[in-house]
């Protein structure tokens, strides 16, 4: 199988999983009567979940843009390896940055979700998941989806690194291969 096809497959699935993460978190809401008061909980209650919605959406859009770039380069530029060396560097560095930001945001959302799951008596934070179970299960599914998307983006980044470093010679340090 061709490297461009594998990259396209990985980027499409990463974008779909990131979109699923953003939708699961962004559309998750639950209402319940607690002490005769209707309490509605959404992702906006935990700021890390709000950040996760925006970062997952932006990362999905980025992966779709990179997919378009990959299709354009493979279809219209052919094998002129030296001419898009800088584009390969920018692509590699942006891939790294998006993976790190998405993983960090997902990890922050996990940390906040653990606080919602267990509560903290010292700060008088109540446990949410014993009252809002559907909300917590949906957030848990979104977090698993987010980590799966991060794993796929790591794979896309390694493909991007392969596409970049195959342009350079193995005998001479940072010299382009001769045509």
GROMACS .gro file of N, CA and C in nm:
model
  537
    1UNK      N    1   0.085  -0.118   0.000
    1UNK     CA    2   0.000   0.000   0.000
    1UNK      C    3   0.089   0.125   0.000
    2UNK      N    4   0.047   0.227  -0.068
    2UNK     CA    5   0.123   0.349  -0.084
    2UNK      C    6   0.120   0.433   0.044
    3UNK      N    7   0.227   0.507   0.070
    3UNK     CA    8   0.238   0.588   0.191
    3UNK      C    9   0.131   0.697   0.194
    4UNK      N   10   0.101   0.756   0.078
    4UNK     CA   11   0.000   0.861   0.074
    4UNK      C   12  -0.138   0.806   0.107
    5UNK      N   13  -0.167   0.684   0.065
    5UNK     CA   14  -0.297   0.623   0.096
    5UNK      C   15  -0.309   0.593   0.245
    6UNK      N   16  -0.199   0.545   0.302
    6UNK     CA   17  -0.200   0.517   0.446
    6UNK      C   18  -0.217   0.647   0.524
    7UNK      N   19  -0.146   0.751   0.481
    7UNK     CA   20  -0.159   0.881   0.548
    7UNK      C   21  -0.301   0.935   0.537
    8UNK      N   22  -0.361   0.920   0.420
    8UNK     CA   23  -0.499   0.967   0.401
    8UNK      C   24  -0.595   0.889   0.491
    9UNK      N   25  -0.577   0.757   0.498
    9UNK     CA   26  -0.662   0.673   0.582
    9UNK      C   27  -0.650   0.713   0.729
   10UNK      N   28  -0.526   0.733   0.775
   10UNK     CA   29  -0.502   0.768   0.916
   10UNK      C   30  -0.559   0.906   0.947
   11UNK      N   31  -0.540   1.001   0.858
   11UNK     CA   32  -0.590   1.137   0.882
   11UNK      C   33  -0.742   1.143   0.881
   12UNK      N   34  -0.806   1.068   0.793
   12UNK     CA   35  -0.953   1.066   0.790
   12UNK      C   36  -1.007   1.009   0.920
   13UNK      N   37  -0.950   0.899   0.966
   13UNK     CA   38  -0.998   0.838   1.090
   13UNK      C   39  -0.966   0.925   1.211
   14UNK      N   40  -0.853   0.991   1.210
   14UNK     CA   41  -0.821   1.082   1.321
   14UNK      C   42  -0.919   1.198   1.324
   15UNK      N   43  -0.950   1.253   1.208
   15UNK     CA   44  -1.046   1.364   1.202
   15UNK      C   45  -1.185   1.319   1.246
   16UNK      N   46  -1.226   1.199   1.206
   16UNK     CA   47  -1.356   1.148   1.248
   16UNK      C   48  -1.362   1.126   1.399
   17UNK      N   49  -1.256   1.070   1.456
   17UNK     CA   50  -1.254   1.049   1.601
   17UNK      C   51  -1.249   1.181   1.677
   18UNK      N   52  -1.176   1.279   1.625
   18UNK     CA   53  -1.174   1.410   1.690
   18UNK      C   54  -1.310   1.478   1.681
   19UNK      N   55  -1.374   1.464   1.567
   19UNK     CA   56  -1.509   1.520   1.553
   19UNK      C   57  -1.607   1.450   1.646
   20UNK      N   58  -1.593   1.320   1.660
   20UNK     CA   59  -1.676   1.245   1.755
   20UNK      C   60  -1.652   1.292   1.898
   21UNK      N   61  -1.526   1.316   1.932
   21UNK     CA   62  -1.494   1.367   2.065
   21UNK      C   63  -1.559   1.501   2.090
   22UNK      N   64  -1.546   1.592   1.993
   22UNK     CA   65  -1.605   1.726   2.009
   22UNK      C   66  -1.756   1.719   2.019
   23UNK      N   67  -1.819   1.635   1.940
   23UNK     CA   68  -1.965   1.624   1.945
   23UNK      C   69  -2.013   1.558   2.074
   24UNK      N   70  -1.946   1.453   2.117
   24UNK     CA   71  -1.987   1.387   2.242
   24UNK      C   72  -1.977   1.480   2.361
   25UNK      N   73  -1.871   1.558   2.367
   25UNK     CA   74  -1.854   1.650   2.479
   25UNK      C   75  -1.946   1.771   2.463
   26UNK      N   76  -1.949   1.828   2.345
   26UNK     CA   77  -2.025   1.951   2.323
   26UNK      C   78  -2.175   1.934   2.333
   27UNK      N   79  -2.225   1.818   2.298
   27UNK     CA   80  -2.370   1.795   2.301
   27UNK      C   81  -2.416   1.722   2.426
   28UNK      N   82  -2.324   1.696   2.517
   28UNK     CA   83  -2.358   1.622   2.638
   28UNK      C   84  -2.421   1.716   2.741
   29UNK      N   85  -2.538   1.682   2.784
   29UNK     CA   86  -2.608   1.757   2.889
   29UNK      C   87  -2.702   1.662   2.962
   30UNK      N   88  -2.724   1.690   3.088
   30UNK     CA   89  -2.816   1.609   3.167
   30UNK      C   90  -2.878   1.696   3.274
   31UNK      N   91  -3.008   1.678   3.295
   31UNK     CA   92  -3.080   1.751   3.399
   31UNK      C   93  -3.132   1.653   3.503
   32UNK      N   94  -3.132   1.699   3.627
   32UNK     CA   95  -3.182   1.614   3.736
   32UNK      C   96  -3.230   1.703   3.849
   33UNK      N   97  -3.333   1.658   3.919
   33UNK     CA   98  -3.381   1.731   4.036
   33UNK      C   99  -3.300   1.689   4.158
   34UNK      N  100  -3.233   1.785   4.218
   34UNK     CA  101  -3.156   1.761   4.339
   34UNK      C  102  -3.207   1.860   4.443
   35UNK      N  103  -3.260   1.806   4.551
   35UNK     CA  104  -3.318   1.887   4.658
   35UNK      C  105  -3.422   1.984   4.602
   36UNK      N  106  -3.511   1.934   4.516
   36UNK     CA  107  -3.622   2.009   4.457
   36UNK      C  108  -3.577   2.124   4.367
   37UNK      N  109  -3.455   2.118   4.321
   37UNK     CA  110  -3.403   2.218   4.228
   37UNK      C  111  -3.358   2.145   4.102
   38UNK      N  112  -3.402   2.196   3.986
   38UNK     CA  113  -3.361   2.134   3.861
   38UNK      C  114  -3.218   2.177   3.830
   39UNK      N  115  -3.127   2.083   3.834
   39UNK     CA  116  -2.984   2.109   3.811
   39UNK      C  117  -2.948   2.054   3.675
   40UNK      N  118  -2.899   2.141   3.587
   40UNK     CA  119  -2.858   2.100   3.454
   40UNK      C  120  -2.706   2.109   3.446
   41UNK      N  121  -2.644   2.002   3.398
   41UNK     CA  122  -2.499   1.997   3.387
   41UNK      C  123  -2.461   1.986   3.239
   42UNK      N  124  -2.364   2.064   3.197
   42UNK     CA  125  -2.313   2.060   3.061
   42UNK      C  126  -2.160   2.059   3.066
   43UNK      N  127  -2.099   2.056   2.950
   43UNK     CA  128  -1.954   2.057   2.944
   43UNK      C  129  -1.897   2.190   2.992
   44UNK      N  130  -1.978   2.294   2.995
   44UNK     CA  131  -1.929   2.426   3.035
   44UNK      C  132  -1.900   2.434   3.185
   45UNK      N  133  -1.947   2.337   3.261
   45UNK     CA  134  -1.922   2.334   3.405
   45UNK      C  135  -1.774   2.308   3.435
   46UNK      N  136  -1.710   2.231   3.350
   46UNK     CA  137  -1.567   2.203   3.364
   46UNK      C  138  -1.493   2.270   3.248
   47UNK      N  139  -1.407   2.363   3.278
   47UNK     CA  140  -1.342   2.443   3.174
   47UNK      C  141  -1.252   2.360   3.083
   48UNK      N  142  -1.196   2.254   3.134
   48UNK     CA  143  -1.111   2.169   3.050
   48UNK      C  144  -1.194   2.099   2.942
   49UNK      N  145  -1.319   2.069   2.971
   49UNK     CA  146  -1.405   2.008   2.869
   49UNK      C  147  -1.438   2.109   2.760
   50UNK      N  148  -1.456   2.235   2.798
   50UNK     CA  149  -1.479   2.338   2.697
   50UNK      C  150  -1.359   2.354   2.607
   51UNK      N  151  -1.241   2.351   2.665
   51UNK     CA  152  -1.119   2.359   2.584
   51UNK      C  153  -1.106   2.238   2.494
   52UNK      N  154  -1.147   2.121   2.545
   52UNK     CA  155  -1.139   1.999   2.465
   52UNK      C  156  -1.227   2.009   2.341
   53UNK      N  157  -1.344   2.068   2.354
   53UNK     CA  158  -1.433   2.083   2.238
   53UNK      C  159  -1.366   2.167   2.130
   54UNK      N  160  -1.308   2.279   2.169
   54UNK     CA  161  -1.245   2.367   2.071
   54UNK      C  162  -1.119   2.308   2.011
   55UNK      N  163  -1.036   2.247   2.093
   55UNK     CA  164  -0.910   2.190   2.043
   55UNK      C  165  -0.938   2.070   1.954
   56UNK      N  166  -1.033   1.984   1.992
   56UNK     CA  167  -1.064   1.868   1.908
   56UNK      C  168  -1.122   1.911   1.774
   57UNK      N  169  -1.204   2.015   1.775
   57UNK     CA  170  -1.259   2.066   1.649
   57UNK      C  171  -1.150   2.124   1.561
   58UNK      N  172  -1.062   2.202   1.620
   58UNK     CA  173  -0.952   2.262   1.543
   58UNK      C  174  -0.857   2.154   1.491
   59UNK      N  175  -0.829   2.052   1.571
   59UNK     CA  176  -0.739   1.944   1.527
   59UNK      C  177  -0.803   1.863   1.415
   60UNK      N  178  -0.934   1.843   1.420
   60UNK     CA  179  -1.003   1.773   1.312
   60UNK      C  180  -0.995   1.854   1.183
   61UNK      N  181  -1.016   1.984   1.194
   61UNK     CA  182  -1.002   2.069   1.076
   61UNK      C  183  -0.861   2.069   1.022
   62UNK      N  184  -0.762   2.070   1.110
   62UNK     CA  185  -0.622   2.066   1.067
   62UNK      C  186  -0.593   1.936   0.992
   63UNK      N  187  -0.642   1.824   1.044
   63UNK     CA  188  -0.618   1.697   0.977
   63UNK      C  189  -0.683   1.693   0.839
   64UNK      N  190  -0.798   1.754   0.826
   64UNK     CA  191  -0.861   1.760   0.694
   64UNK      C  192  -0.782   1.850   0.599
   65UNK      N  193  -0.728   1.961   0.651
   65UNK     CA  194  -0.643   2.046   0.567
   65UNK      C  195  -0.516   1.972   0.524
   66UNK      N  196  -0.456   1.899   0.616
   66UNK     CA  197  -0.337   1.821   0.582
   66UNK      C  198  -0.370   1.711   0.481
   67UNK      N  199  -0.490   1.655   0.492
   67UNK     CA  200  -0.533   1.555   0.395
   67UNK      C  201  -0.542   1.618   0.256
   68UNK      N  202  -0.598   1.738   0.249
   68UNK     CA  203  -0.603   1.809   0.121
   68UNK      C  204  -0.466   1.841   0.068
   69UNK      N  205  -0.374   1.881   0.156
   69UNK     CA  206  -0.237   1.909   0.115
   69UNK      C  207  -0.170   1.783   0.061
   70UNK      N  208  -0.191   1.673   0.128
   70UNK     CA  209  -0.131   1.547   0.086
   70UNK      C  210  -0.182   1.504  -0.052
   71UNK      N  211  -0.311   1.519  -0.072
   71UNK     CA  212  -0.369   1.484  -0.202
   71UNK      C  213  -0.315   1.577  -0.311
   72UNK      N  214  -0.306   1.705  -0.281
   72UNK     CA  215  -0.255   1.802  -0.378
   72UNK      C  216  -0.110   1.773  -0.414
   73UNK      N  217  -0.026   1.748  -0.314
   73UNK     CA  218   0.116   1.723  -0.340
   73UNK      C  219   0.134   1.595  -0.420
   74UNK      N  220   0.063   1.490  -0.384
   74UNK     CA  221   0.081   1.363  -0.455
   74UNK      C  222   0.024   1.367  -0.596
   75UNK      N  223  -0.081   1.443  -0.616
   75UNK     CA  224  -0.145   1.445  -0.747
   75UNK      C  225  -0.081   1.545  -0.843
   76UNK      N  226  -0.050   1.665  -0.795
   76UNK     CA  227  -0.009   1.772  -0.886
   76UNK      C  228   0.142   1.800  -0.886
   77UNK      N  229   0.211   1.772  -0.777
   77UNK     CA  230   0.354   1.800  -0.775
   77UNK      C  231   0.438   1.678  -0.810
   78UNK      N  232   0.379   1.562  -0.802
   78UNK     CA  233   0.452   1.441  -0.840
   78UNK      C  234   0.566   1.411  -0.746
   79UNK      N  235   0.681   1.378  -0.801
   79UNK     CA  236   0.797   1.339  -0.721
   79UNK      C  237   0.907   1.444  -0.721
   80UNK      N  238   0.875   1.568  -0.733
   80UNK     CA  239   0.977   1.674  -0.727
   80UNK      C  240   1.012   1.699  -0.581
   81UNK      N  241   1.095   1.612  -0.525
   81UNK     CA  242   1.118   1.608  -0.381
   81UNK      C  243   1.183   1.734  -0.326
   82UNK      N  244   1.276   1.790  -0.396
   82UNK     CA  245   1.347   1.907  -0.345
   82UNK      C  246   1.262   2.032  -0.343
   83UNK      N  247   1.160   2.039  -0.425
   83UNK     CA  248   1.084   2.163  -0.437
   83UNK      C  249   0.990   2.188  -0.319
   84UNK      N  250   0.948   2.085  -0.250
   84UNK     CA  251   0.859   2.109  -0.136
   84UNK      C  252   0.921   2.061  -0.004
   85UNK      N  253   1.050   2.080   0.008
   85UNK     CA  254   1.121   2.044   0.131
   85UNK      C  255   1.072   2.129   0.247
   86UNK      N  256   1.054   2.260   0.224
   86UNK     CA  257   1.008   2.348   0.331
   86UNK      C  258   0.865   2.316   0.371
   87UNK      N  259   0.783   2.278   0.275
   87UNK     CA  260   0.646   2.237   0.306
   87UNK      C  261   0.647   2.110   0.392
   88UNK      N  262   0.740   2.021   0.366
   88UNK     CA  263   0.751   1.899   0.448
   88UNK      C  264   0.792   1.933   0.590
   89UNK      N  265   0.885   2.029   0.607
   89UNK     CA  266   0.925   2.070   0.742
   89UNK      C  267   0.808   2.135   0.816
   90UNK      N  268   0.737   2.224   0.750
   90UNK     CA  269   0.622   2.291   0.814
   90UNK      C  270   0.516   2.189   0.852
   91UNK      N  271   0.491   2.095   0.762
   91UNK     CA  272   0.391   1.991   0.789
   91UNK      C  273   0.431   1.906   0.910
   92UNK      N  274   0.558   1.869   0.915
   92UNK     CA  275   0.607   1.787   1.027
   92UNK      C  276   0.596   1.861   1.160
   93UNK      N  277   0.639   1.987   1.162
   93UNK     CA  278   0.636   2.063   1.287
   93UNK      C  279   0.493   2.093   1.332
   94UNK      N  280   0.404   2.123   1.237
   94UNK     CA  281   0.264   2.146   1.273
   94UNK      C  282   0.197   2.018   1.322
   95UNK      N  283   0.231   1.905   1.261
   95UNK     CA  284   0.178   1.777   1.309
   95UNK      C  285   0.219   1.752   1.454
   96UNK      N  286   0.347   1.777   1.484
   96UNK     CA  287   0.396   1.760   1.621
   96UNK      C  288   0.318   1.850   1.717
   97UNK      N  289   0.303   1.975   1.680
   97UNK     CA  290   0.236   2.072   1.766
   97UNK      C  291   0.090   2.033   1.792
   98UNK      N  292   0.019   1.991   1.688
   98UNK     CA  293  -0.122   1.955   1.704
   98UNK      C  294  -0.137   1.831   1.792
   99UNK      N  295  -0.048   1.734   1.776
   99UNK     CA  296  -0.056   1.614   1.860
   99UNK      C  297  -0.033   1.650   2.007
  100UNK      N  298   0.068   1.732   2.034
  100UNK     CA  299   0.097   1.768   2.173
  100UNK      C  300  -0.017   1.848   2.235
  101UNK      N  301  -0.074   1.941   2.161
  101UNK     CA  302  -0.184   2.021   2.215
  101UNK      C  303  -0.307   1.935   2.238
  102UNK      N  304  -0.340   1.847   2.143
  102UNK     CA  305  -0.457   1.761   2.158
  102UNK      C  306  -0.439   1.664   2.276
  103UNK      N  307  -0.319   1.607   2.289
  103UNK     CA  308  -0.294   1.514   2.400
  103UNK      C  309  -0.300   1.587   2.534
  104UNK      N  310  -0.241   1.705   2.540
  104UNK     CA  311  -0.244   1.782   2.665
  104UNK      C  312  -0.384   1.824   2.705
  105UNK      N  313  -0.464   1.865   2.608
  105UNK     CA  314  -0.601   1.905   2.638
  105UNK      C  315  -0.684   1.785   2.681
  106UNK      N  316  -0.663   1.672   2.616
  106UNK     CA  317  -0.735   1.551   2.654
  106UNK      C  318  -0.695   1.507   2.795
  107UNK      N  319  -0.568   1.519   2.828
  107UNK     CA  320  -0.522   1.482   2.962
  107UNK      C  321  -0.576   1.576   3.069
  108UNK      N  322  -0.586   1.706   3.037
  108UNK     CA  323  -0.647   1.800   3.132
  108UNK      C  324  -0.795   1.769   3.152
  109UNK      N  325  -0.863   1.728   3.046
  109UNK     CA  326  -1.004   1.691   3.059
  109UNK      C  327  -1.020   1.564   3.144
  110UNK      N  328  -0.925   1.472   3.132
  110UNK     CA  329  -0.929   1.352   3.216
  110UNK      C  330  -0.911   1.391   3.363
  111UNK      N  331  -0.819   1.482   3.389
  111UNK     CA  332  -0.796   1.524   3.527
  111UNK      C  333  -0.921   1.589   3.587
  112UNK      N  334  -0.986   1.675   3.512
  112UNK     CA  335  -1.109   1.737   3.561
  112UNK      C  336  -1.220   1.635   3.577
  113UNK      N  337  -1.224   1.538   3.487
  113UNK     CA  338  -1.327   1.435   3.496
  113UNK      C  339  -1.307   1.347   3.618
  114UNK      N  340  -1.182   1.323   3.655
  114UNK     CA  341  -1.156   1.246   3.778
  114UNK      C  342  -1.206   1.323   3.900
  115UNK      N  343  -1.189   1.455   3.898
  115UNK     CA  344  -1.245   1.535   4.008
  115UNK      C  345  -1.397   1.529   4.010
  116UNK      N  346  -1.459   1.526   3.894
  116UNK     CA  347  -1.605   1.513   3.889
  116UNK      C  348  -1.648   1.374   3.934
  117UNK      N  349  -1.566   1.275   3.909
  117UNK     CA  350  -1.596   1.139   3.948
  117UNK      C  351  -1.581   1.118   4.099
  118UNK      N  352  -1.473   1.169   4.154
  118UNK     CA  353  -1.443   1.140   4.295
  118UNK      C  354  -1.475   1.254   4.390
  119UNK      N  355  -1.485   1.376   4.337
  119UNK     CA  356  -1.508   1.490   4.425
  119UNK      C  357  -1.385   1.522   4.508
  120UNK      N  358  -1.396   1.627   4.589
  120UNK     CA  359  -1.285   1.662   4.678
  120UNK      C  360  -1.345   1.731   4.801
  121UNK      N  361  -1.338   1.663   4.913
  121UNK     CA  362  -1.400   1.715   5.035
  121UNK      C  363  -1.332   1.841   5.085
  122UNK      N  364  -1.201   1.853   5.062
  122UNK     CA  365  -1.129   1.969   5.111
  122UNK      C  366  -1.182   2.099   5.050
  123UNK      N  367  -1.226   2.093   4.925
  123UNK     CA  368  -1.278   2.211   4.857
  123UNK      C  369  -1.431   2.211   4.850
  124UNK      N  370  -1.494   2.113   4.914
  124UNK     CA  371  -1.639   2.096   4.916
  124UNK      C  372  -1.695   2.079   4.776
  125UNK      N  373  -1.623   2.004   4.692
  125UNK     CA  374  -1.673   1.970   4.559
  125UNK      C  375  -1.745   1.837   4.570
  126UNK      N  376  -1.867   1.835   4.524
  126UNK     CA  377  -1.944   1.711   4.533
  126UNK      C  378  -1.912   1.619   4.416
  127UNK      N  379  -1.938   1.493   4.435
  127UNK     CA  380  -1.923   1.395   4.328
  127UNK      C  381  -2.039   1.414   4.231
  128UNK      N  382  -2.007   1.423   4.104
  128UNK     CA  383  -2.114   1.440   4.005
  128UNK      C  384  -2.161   1.308   3.947
  129UNK      N  385  -2.070   1.214   3.935
  129UNK     CA  386  -2.101   1.094   3.859
  129UNK      C  387  -2.196   0.998   3.930
  130UNK      N  388  -2.216   1.015   4.061
  130UNK     CA  389  -2.317   0.932   4.124
  130UNK      C  390  -2.457   0.991   4.104
  131UNK      N  391  -2.466   1.116   4.060
  131UNK     CA  392  -2.594   1.179   4.032
  131UNK      C  393  -2.620   1.193   3.883
  132UNK      N  394  -2.517   1.221   3.806
  132UNK     CA  395  -2.529   1.242   3.661
  132UNK      C  396  -2.451   1.132   3.588
  133UNK      N  397  -2.503   1.011   3.591
  133UNK     CA  398  -2.428   0.897   3.538
  133UNK      C  399  -2.417   0.900   3.386
  134UNK      N  400  -2.525   0.935   3.317
  134UNK     CA  401  -2.519   0.936   3.171
  134UNK      C  402  -2.418   1.040   3.121
  135UNK      N  403  -2.415   1.154   3.186
  135UNK     CA  404  -2.319   1.258   3.151
  135UNK      C  405  -2.177   1.205   3.164
  136UNK      N  406  -2.148   1.138   3.273
  136UNK     CA  407  -2.013   1.089   3.298
  136UNK      C  408  -1.974   0.978   3.201
  137UNK      N  409  -2.068   0.889   3.168
  137UNK     CA  410  -2.036   0.783   3.073
  137UNK      C  411  -2.009   0.840   2.934
  138UNK      N  412  -2.086   0.942   2.895
  138UNK     CA  413  -2.065   1.002   2.764
  138UNK      C  414  -1.932   1.077   2.758
  139UNK      N  415  -1.896   1.146   2.866
  139UNK     CA  416  -1.766   1.213   2.871
  139UNK      C  417  -1.653   1.109   2.867
  140UNK      N  418  -1.671   0.998   2.936
  140UNK     CA  419  -1.570   0.892   2.933
  140UNK      C  420  -1.550   0.836   2.794
  141UNK      N  421  -1.659   0.815   2.720
  141UNK     CA  422  -1.648   0.768   2.582
  141UNK      C  423  -1.578   0.870   2.493
  142UNK      N  424  -1.607   0.998   2.518
  142UNK     CA  425  -1.541   1.103   2.440
  142UNK      C  426  -1.391   1.107   2.468
  143UNK      N  427  -1.353   1.086   2.593
  143UNK     CA  428  -1.210   1.088   2.628
  143UNK      C  429  -1.136   0.970   2.567
  144UNK      N  430  -1.200   0.853   2.564
  144UNK     CA  431  -1.138   0.737   2.498
  144UNK      C  432  -1.123   0.764   2.349
  145UNK      N  433  -1.225   0.823   2.289
  145UNK     CA  434  -1.218   0.859   2.148
  145UNK      C  435  -1.107   0.962   2.122
  146UNK      N  436  -1.091   1.056   2.213
  146UNK     CA  437  -0.985   1.155   2.199
  146UNK      C  438  -0.846   1.095   2.207
  147UNK      N  439  -0.826   1.000   2.298
  147UNK     CA  440  -0.695   0.934   2.306
  147UNK      C  441  -0.669   0.846   2.184
  148UNK      N  442  -0.773   0.781   2.131
  148UNK     CA  443  -0.754   0.703   2.008
  148UNK      C  444  -0.717   0.795   1.892
  149UNK      N  445  -0.778   0.913   1.886
  149UNK     CA  446  -0.743   1.010   1.782
  149UNK      C  447  -0.599   1.058   1.799
  150UNK      N  448  -0.557   1.077   1.923
  150UNK     CA  449  -0.417   1.118   1.948
  150UNK      C  450  -0.321   1.010   1.901
  151UNK      N  451  -0.355   0.884   1.924
  151UNK     CA  452  -0.268   0.774   1.877
  151UNK      C  453  -0.261   0.773   1.725
  152UNK      N  454  -0.373   0.797   1.658
  152UNK     CA  455  -0.370   0.804   1.512
  152UNK      C  456  -0.292   0.925   1.463
  153UNK      N  457  -0.300   1.036   1.535
  153UNK     CA  458  -0.223   1.153   1.495
  153UNK      C  459  -0.073   1.131   1.516
  154UNK      N  460  -0.036   1.053   1.616
  154UNK     CA  461   0.106   1.017   1.633
  154UNK      C  462   0.152   0.935   1.513
  155UNK      N  463   0.066   0.845   1.466
  155UNK     CA  464   0.100   0.767   1.347
  155UNK      C  465   0.111   0.858   1.224
  156UNK      N  466   0.021   0.954   1.211
  156UNK     CA  467   0.029   1.050   1.100
  156UNK      C  468   0.155   1.135   1.109
  157UNK      N  469   0.195   1.169   1.231
  157UNK     CA  470   0.318   1.245   1.249
  157UNK      C  471   0.441   1.162   1.211
  158UNK      N  472   0.438   1.035   1.241
  158UNK     CA  473   0.552   0.950   1.201
  158UNK      C  474   0.557   0.935   1.049
  159UNK      N  475   0.442   0.931   0.984
  159UNK     CA  476   0.441   0.928   0.838
  159UNK      C  477   0.494   1.060   0.783
  160UNK      N  478   0.457   1.171   0.847
  160UNK     CA  479   0.507   1.301   0.807
  160UNK      C  480   0.659   1.308   0.825
  161UNK      N  481   0.709   1.252   0.934
  161UNK     CA  482   0.855   1.248   0.956
  161UNK      C  483   0.923   1.162   0.851
  162UNK      N  484   0.862   1.051   0.815
  162UNK     CA  485   0.918   0.966   0.710
  162UNK      C  486   0.923   1.042   0.578
  163UNK      N  487   0.814   1.114   0.545
  163UNK     CA  488   0.811   1.191   0.420
  163UNK      C  489   0.916   1.302   0.421
  164UNK      N  490   0.945   1.357   0.536
  164UNK     CA  491   1.045   1.463   0.545
  164UNK      C  492   1.186   1.407   0.535
  165UNK      N  493   1.219   1.310   0.616
  165UNK     CA  494   1.358   1.265   0.626
  165UNK      C  495   1.401   1.173   0.513
  166UNK      N  496   1.309   1.126   0.433
  166UNK     CA  497   1.352   1.049   0.316
  166UNK      C  498   1.406   1.140   0.206
  167UNK      N  499   1.386   1.271   0.221
  167UNK     CA  500   1.441   1.366   0.125
  167UNK      C  501   1.591   1.388   0.145
  168UNK      N  502   1.643   1.352   0.262
  168UNK     CA  503   1.782   1.379   0.296
  168UNK      C  504   1.869   1.256   0.274
  169UNK      N  505   1.995   1.281   0.249
  169UNK     CA  506   2.092   1.176   0.224
  169UNK      C  507   2.128   1.106   0.355
  170UNK      N  508   2.153   0.978   0.346
  170UNK     CA  509   2.194   0.904   0.466
  170UNK      C  510   2.344   0.913   0.489
  171UNK      N  511   2.422   0.952   0.389
  171UNK     CA  512   2.566   0.961   0.403
  171UNK      C  513   2.612   1.097   0.454
  172UNK      N  514   2.547   1.205   0.413
  172UNK     CA  515   2.589   1.340   0.449
  172UNK      C  516   2.482   1.405   0.534
  173UNK      N  517   2.525   1.466   0.643
  173UNK     CA  518   2.434   1.524   0.739
  173UNK      C  519   2.357   1.643   0.678
  174UNK      N  520   2.225   1.636   0.682
  174UNK     CA  521   2.134   1.740   0.636
  174UNK      C  522   2.161   1.785   0.492
  175UNK      N  523   2.197   1.692   0.407
  175UNK     CA  524   2.213   1.721   0.264
  175UNK      C  525   2.100   1.649   0.190
  176UNK      N  526   2.043   1.719   0.095
  176UNK     CA  527   1.937   1.657   0.015
  176UNK      C  528   1.995   1.546  -0.072
  177UNK      N  529   1.914   1.447  -0.098
  177UNK     CA  530   1.956   1.342  -0.189
  177UNK      C  531   1.969   1.400  -0.329
  178UNK      N  532   2.062   1.347  -0.402
  178UNK     CA  533   2.077   1.392  -0.540
  178UNK      C  534   1.970   1.325  -0.626
  179UNK      N  535   1.929   1.396  -0.729
  179UNK     CA  536   1.820   1.346  -0.813
  179UNK      C  537   1.861   1.237  -0.905
   0.00000   0.00000   0.00000
